[in-house]
Short mmCIF file of C-alpha atoms and ligand atoms in Angstrom, two decimals:
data_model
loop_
_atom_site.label_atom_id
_atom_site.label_comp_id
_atom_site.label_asym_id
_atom_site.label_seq_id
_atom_site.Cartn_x
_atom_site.Cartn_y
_atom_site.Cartn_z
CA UNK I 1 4.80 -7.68 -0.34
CA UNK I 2 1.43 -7.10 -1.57
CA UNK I 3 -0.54 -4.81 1.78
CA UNK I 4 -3.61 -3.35 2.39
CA UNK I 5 -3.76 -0.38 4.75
CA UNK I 6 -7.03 -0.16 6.43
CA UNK I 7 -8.57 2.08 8.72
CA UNK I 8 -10.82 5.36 9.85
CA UNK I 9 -10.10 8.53 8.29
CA UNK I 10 -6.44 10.08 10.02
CA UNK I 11 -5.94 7.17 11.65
CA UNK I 12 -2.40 7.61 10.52
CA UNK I 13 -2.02 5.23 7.21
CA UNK I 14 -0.32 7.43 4.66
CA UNK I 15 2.20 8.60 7.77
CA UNK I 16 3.16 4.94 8.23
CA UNK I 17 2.77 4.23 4.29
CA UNK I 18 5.61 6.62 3.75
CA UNK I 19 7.71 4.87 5.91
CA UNK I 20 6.84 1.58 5.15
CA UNK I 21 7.59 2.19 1.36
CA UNK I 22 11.30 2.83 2.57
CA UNK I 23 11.18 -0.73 4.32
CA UNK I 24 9.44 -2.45 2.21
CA UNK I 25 10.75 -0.85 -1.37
CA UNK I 26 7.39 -0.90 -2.69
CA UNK I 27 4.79 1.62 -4.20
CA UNK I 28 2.51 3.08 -2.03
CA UNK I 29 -0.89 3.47 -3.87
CA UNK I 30 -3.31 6.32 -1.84
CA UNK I 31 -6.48 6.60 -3.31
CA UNK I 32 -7.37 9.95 -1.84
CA UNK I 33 -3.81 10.98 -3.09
CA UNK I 34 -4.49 10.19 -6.93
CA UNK I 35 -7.96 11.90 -6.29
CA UNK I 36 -6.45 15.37 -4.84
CA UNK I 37 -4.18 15.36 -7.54
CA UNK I 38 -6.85 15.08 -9.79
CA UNK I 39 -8.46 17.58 -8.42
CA UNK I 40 -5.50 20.19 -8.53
CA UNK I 41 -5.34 19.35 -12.02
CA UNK I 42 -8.31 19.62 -12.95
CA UNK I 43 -9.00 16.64 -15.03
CA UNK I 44 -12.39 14.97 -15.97
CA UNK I 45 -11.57 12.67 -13.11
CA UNK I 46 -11.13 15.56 -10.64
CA UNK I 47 -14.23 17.87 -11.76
CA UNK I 48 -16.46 14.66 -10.99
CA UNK I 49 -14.80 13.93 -7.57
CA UNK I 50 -14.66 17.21 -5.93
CA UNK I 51 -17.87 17.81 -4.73
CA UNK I 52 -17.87 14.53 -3.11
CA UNK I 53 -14.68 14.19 -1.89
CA UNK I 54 -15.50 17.65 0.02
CA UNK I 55 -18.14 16.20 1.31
CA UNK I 56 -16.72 13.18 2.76
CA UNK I 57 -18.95 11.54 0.59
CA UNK I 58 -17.20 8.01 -0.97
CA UNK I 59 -16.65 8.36 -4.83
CA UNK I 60 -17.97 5.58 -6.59
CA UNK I 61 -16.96 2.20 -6.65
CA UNK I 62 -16.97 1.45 -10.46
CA UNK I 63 -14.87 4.77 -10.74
CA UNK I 64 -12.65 3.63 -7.99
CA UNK I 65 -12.52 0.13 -8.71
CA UNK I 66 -11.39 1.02 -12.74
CA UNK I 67 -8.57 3.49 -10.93
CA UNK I 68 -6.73 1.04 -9.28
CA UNK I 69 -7.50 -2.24 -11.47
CA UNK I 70 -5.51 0.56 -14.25
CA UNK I 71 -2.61 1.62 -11.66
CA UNK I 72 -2.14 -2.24 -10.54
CA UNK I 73 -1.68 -3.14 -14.07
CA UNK I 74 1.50 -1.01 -14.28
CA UNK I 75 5.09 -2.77 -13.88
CA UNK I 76 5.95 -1.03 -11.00
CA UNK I 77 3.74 -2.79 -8.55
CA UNK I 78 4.87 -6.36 -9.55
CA UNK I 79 6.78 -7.08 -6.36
CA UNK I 80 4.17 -5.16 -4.18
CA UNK I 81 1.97 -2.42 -3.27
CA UNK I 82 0.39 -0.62 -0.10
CA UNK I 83 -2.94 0.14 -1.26
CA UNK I 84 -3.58 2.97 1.21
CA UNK I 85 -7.08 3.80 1.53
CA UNK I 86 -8.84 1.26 -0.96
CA UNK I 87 -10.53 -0.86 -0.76
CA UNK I 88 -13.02 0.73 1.63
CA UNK I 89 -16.67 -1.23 0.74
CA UNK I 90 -17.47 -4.69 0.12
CA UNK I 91 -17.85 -4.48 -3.40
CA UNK I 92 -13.97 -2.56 -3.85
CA UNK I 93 -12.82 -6.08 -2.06
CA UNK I 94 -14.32 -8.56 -4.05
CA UNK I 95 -13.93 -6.92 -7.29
CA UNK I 96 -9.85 -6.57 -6.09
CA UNK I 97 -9.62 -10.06 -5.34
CA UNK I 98 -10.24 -10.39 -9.28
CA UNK I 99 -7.51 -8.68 -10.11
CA UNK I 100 -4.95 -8.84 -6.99
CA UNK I 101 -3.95 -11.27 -4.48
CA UNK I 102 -3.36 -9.40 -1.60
CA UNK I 103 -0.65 -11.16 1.32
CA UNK I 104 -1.59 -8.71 4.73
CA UNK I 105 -4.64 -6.07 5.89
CA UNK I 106 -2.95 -4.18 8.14
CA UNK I 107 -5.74 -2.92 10.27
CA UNK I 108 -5.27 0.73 11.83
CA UNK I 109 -7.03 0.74 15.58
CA UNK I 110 -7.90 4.05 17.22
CA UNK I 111 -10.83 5.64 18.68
CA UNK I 112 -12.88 8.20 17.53
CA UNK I 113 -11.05 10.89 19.71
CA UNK I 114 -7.21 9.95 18.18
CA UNK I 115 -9.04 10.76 14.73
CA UNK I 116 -10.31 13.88 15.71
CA UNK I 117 -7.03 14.85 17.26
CA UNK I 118 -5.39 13.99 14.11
CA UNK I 119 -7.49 15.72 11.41
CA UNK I 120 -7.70 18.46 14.04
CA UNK I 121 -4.60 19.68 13.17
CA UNK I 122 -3.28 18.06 10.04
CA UNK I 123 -1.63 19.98 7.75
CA UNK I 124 -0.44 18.64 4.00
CA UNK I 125 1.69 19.46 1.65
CA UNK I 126 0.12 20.61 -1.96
CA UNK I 127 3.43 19.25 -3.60
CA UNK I 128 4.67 16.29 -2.35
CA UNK I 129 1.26 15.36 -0.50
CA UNK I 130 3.42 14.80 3.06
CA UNK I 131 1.20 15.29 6.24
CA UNK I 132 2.05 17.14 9.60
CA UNK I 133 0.45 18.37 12.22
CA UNK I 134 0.01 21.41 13.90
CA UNK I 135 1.13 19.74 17.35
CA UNK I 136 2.62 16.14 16.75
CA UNK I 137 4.59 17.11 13.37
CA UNK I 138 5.22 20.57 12.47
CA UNK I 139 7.09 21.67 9.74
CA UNK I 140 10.37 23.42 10.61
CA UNK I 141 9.30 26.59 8.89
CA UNK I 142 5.40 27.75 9.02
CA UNK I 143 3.80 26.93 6.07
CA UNK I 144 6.27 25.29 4.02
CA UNK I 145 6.97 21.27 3.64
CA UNK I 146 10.69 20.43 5.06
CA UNK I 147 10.99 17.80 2.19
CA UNK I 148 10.20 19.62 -1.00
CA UNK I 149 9.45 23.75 -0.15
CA UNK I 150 5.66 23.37 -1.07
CA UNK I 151 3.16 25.17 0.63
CA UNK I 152 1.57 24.11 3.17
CA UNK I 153 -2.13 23.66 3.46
CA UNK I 154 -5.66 22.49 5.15
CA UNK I 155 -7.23 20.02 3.06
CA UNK I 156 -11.05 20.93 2.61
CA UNK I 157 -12.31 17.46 3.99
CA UNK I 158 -10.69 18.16 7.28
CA UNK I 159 -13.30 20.46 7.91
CA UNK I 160 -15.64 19.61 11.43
CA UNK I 161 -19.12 18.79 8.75
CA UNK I 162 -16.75 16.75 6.69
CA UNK I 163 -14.63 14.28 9.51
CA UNK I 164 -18.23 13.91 11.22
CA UNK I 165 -19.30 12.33 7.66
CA UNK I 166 -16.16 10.51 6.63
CA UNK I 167 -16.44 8.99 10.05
CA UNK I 168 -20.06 7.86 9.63
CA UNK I 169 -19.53 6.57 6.34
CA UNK I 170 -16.03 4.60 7.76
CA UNK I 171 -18.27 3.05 10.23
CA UNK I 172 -21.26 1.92 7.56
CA UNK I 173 -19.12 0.83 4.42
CA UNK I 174 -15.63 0.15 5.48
CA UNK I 175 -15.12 -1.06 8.83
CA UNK I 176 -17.22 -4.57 7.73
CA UNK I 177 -13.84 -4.95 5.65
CA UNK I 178 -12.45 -5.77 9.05
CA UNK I 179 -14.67 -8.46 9.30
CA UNK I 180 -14.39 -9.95 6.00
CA UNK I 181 -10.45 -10.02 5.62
CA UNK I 182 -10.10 -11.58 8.88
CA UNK I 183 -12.04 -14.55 7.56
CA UNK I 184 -9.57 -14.77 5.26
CA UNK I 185 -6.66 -15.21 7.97
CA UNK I 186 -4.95 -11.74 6.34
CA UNK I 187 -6.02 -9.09 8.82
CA UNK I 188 -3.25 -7.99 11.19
CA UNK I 189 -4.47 -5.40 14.13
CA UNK I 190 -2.04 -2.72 14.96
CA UNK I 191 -2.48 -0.19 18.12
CA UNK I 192 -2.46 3.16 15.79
CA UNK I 193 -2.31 5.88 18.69
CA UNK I 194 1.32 5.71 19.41
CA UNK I 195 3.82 7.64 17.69
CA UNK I 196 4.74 6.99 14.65
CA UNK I 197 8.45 5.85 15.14
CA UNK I 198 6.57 2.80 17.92
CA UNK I 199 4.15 2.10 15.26
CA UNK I 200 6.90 1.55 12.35
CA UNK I 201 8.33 -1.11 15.26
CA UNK I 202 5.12 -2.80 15.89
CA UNK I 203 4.44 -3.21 11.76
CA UNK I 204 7.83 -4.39 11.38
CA UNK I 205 7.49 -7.20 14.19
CA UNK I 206 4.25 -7.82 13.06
CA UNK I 207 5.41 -8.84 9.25
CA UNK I 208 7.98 -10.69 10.96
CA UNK I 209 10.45 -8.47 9.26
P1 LIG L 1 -7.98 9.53 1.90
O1 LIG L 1 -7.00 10.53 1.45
O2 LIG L 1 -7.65 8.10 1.84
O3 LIG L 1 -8.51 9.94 3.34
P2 LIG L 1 -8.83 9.11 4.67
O4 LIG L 1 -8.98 7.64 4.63
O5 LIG L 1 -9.97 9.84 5.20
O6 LIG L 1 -7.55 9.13 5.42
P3 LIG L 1 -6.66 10.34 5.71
O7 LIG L 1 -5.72 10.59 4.58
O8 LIG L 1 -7.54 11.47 6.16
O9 LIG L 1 -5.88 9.82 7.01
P4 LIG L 1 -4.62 8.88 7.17
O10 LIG L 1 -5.06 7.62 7.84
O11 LIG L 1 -3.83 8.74 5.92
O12 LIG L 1 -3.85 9.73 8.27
P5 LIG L 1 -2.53 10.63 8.11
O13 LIG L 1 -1.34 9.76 7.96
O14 LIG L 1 -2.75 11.73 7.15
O15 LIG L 1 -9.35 9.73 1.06
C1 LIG L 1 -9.92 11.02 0.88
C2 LIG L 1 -11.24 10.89 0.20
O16 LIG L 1 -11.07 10.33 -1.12
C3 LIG L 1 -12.28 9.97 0.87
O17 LIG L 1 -12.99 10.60 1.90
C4 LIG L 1 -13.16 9.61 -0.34
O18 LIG L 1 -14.04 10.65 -0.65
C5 LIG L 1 -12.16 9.48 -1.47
N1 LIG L 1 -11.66 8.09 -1.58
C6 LIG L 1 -10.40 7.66 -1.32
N2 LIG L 1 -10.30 6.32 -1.50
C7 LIG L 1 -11.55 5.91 -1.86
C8 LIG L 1 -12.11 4.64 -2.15
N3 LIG L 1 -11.36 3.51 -2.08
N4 LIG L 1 -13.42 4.58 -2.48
C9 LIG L 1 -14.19 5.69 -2.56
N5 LIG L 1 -13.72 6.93 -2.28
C10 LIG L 1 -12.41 7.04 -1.93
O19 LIG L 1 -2.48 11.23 9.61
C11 LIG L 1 -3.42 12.18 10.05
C12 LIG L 1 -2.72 13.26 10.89
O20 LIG L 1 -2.20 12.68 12.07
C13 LIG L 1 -1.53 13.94 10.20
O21 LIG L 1 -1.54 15.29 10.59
C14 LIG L 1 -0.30 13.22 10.77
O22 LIG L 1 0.84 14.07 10.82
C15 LIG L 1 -0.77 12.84 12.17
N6 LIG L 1 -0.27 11.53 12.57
C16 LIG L 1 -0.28 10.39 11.84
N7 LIG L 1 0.22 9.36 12.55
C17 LIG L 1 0.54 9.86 13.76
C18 LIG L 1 1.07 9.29 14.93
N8 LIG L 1 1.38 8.00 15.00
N9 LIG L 1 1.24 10.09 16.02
C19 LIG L 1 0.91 11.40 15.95
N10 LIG L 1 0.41 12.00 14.86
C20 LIG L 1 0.22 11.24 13.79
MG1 LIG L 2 -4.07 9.49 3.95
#
């Protein structure tokens, strides 16, 4: 199954994604994730997205765009893919549609005050890239991920300046993506503020899976 996960900043799509990918048996491909890593490594790539990434600025869309059309070419998305967190403007869509045909948008719903929540107190891990939360997800041991032993950290975009802007710039460039998939008959709402484990019931009823 070829899925789009779309939605505001925290709203909780790489939490589902990583269950999902267990249902589904199919990549999950986070945008934000290939850019962090970037970032750690401190590649070309990464030098050039930092500052904006930071920022909660949007990189740009021919550097995004090029990414993905590169990791979709790859074998191991043949039978599927959740592209978590692209594509997030108008443009990222249409150039996608060139080089994808995506099945379901799986639209993430929650109001501005589940995001804040969320980001409020998310906490990632630098290895494996999992996400809990100071309240709703700790790890069992301060400061260390339960799944690989990695430490535990804040990522600089969860910063108050930076969620303010990643929220406006949700609101200006990628919620119209609501819009234009459900046009298209693909868009699929789901209620994001439950917990996680009534969320992975809804998705699963709402694929009809
Ligand atoms: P990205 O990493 O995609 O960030 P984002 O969209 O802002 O989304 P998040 O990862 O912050 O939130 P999420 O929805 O995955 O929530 P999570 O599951 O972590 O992108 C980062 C940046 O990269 C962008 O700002 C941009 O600069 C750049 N970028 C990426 N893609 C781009 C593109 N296509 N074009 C241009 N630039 C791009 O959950 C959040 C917290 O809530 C966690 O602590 C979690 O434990 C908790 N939680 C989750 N679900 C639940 C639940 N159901 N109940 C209770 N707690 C929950
Ligand atoms: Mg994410």
């Amino acid at each position: 199954m070829k899925l789009i996960f779309l939605g505001p900043p925290g709203a909780g799509k790489g939490t589902l994604a990583v269950r999902a990918v267990d249902i589904l048996k199919v990549q999950q491909i986070s945008t934000g994730s290939i850019f962090r890593a970037a970032i750690a490594e401190e590649t070309p790539l990464g030098l050039k997205v930092k500052s904006i990434i930071d920022a909660g600025k949007l990189v740009d869309d021919e550097t995004t765009i090029a990414l993905v059309k590169e990791r979709l070419a790859k074998d191991d998305v043949k039978n599927g893919y959740i592209l978590d967190g692209f594509p997030r403007t108008i443009p990222q869509a249409e150039a996608l549609a060139t080089f994808s045909t995506v099945e379901k948008v799986i639209n993430f719903d929650i109001p501005d005050e589940g995001v804040l929540e969320r980001l409020g107190g998310r906490q990632v891990c630098r290895k494996c890239g999992f996400n809990f939360h100071a309240i709703f997800n700790k790890p069992s041991k301060e400061g260390n991920c339960d799944h690989c032993g990695g430490e535990v950290y804040i990522r600089d975009d969860d910063k108050p300046e930076a969620v303010q802007k990643r929220l406006e710039v949700y609101r200006a460039q990628t919620a119209p993506l609501i819009d234009f998939y459900r046009a298209k008959g693909l868009l699929i709402d789901i209620d994001a503020r439950p917990m996680v484990d009534e969320i992975v019931v809804n998705f699963k009823k709402a694929l009809g899976i």
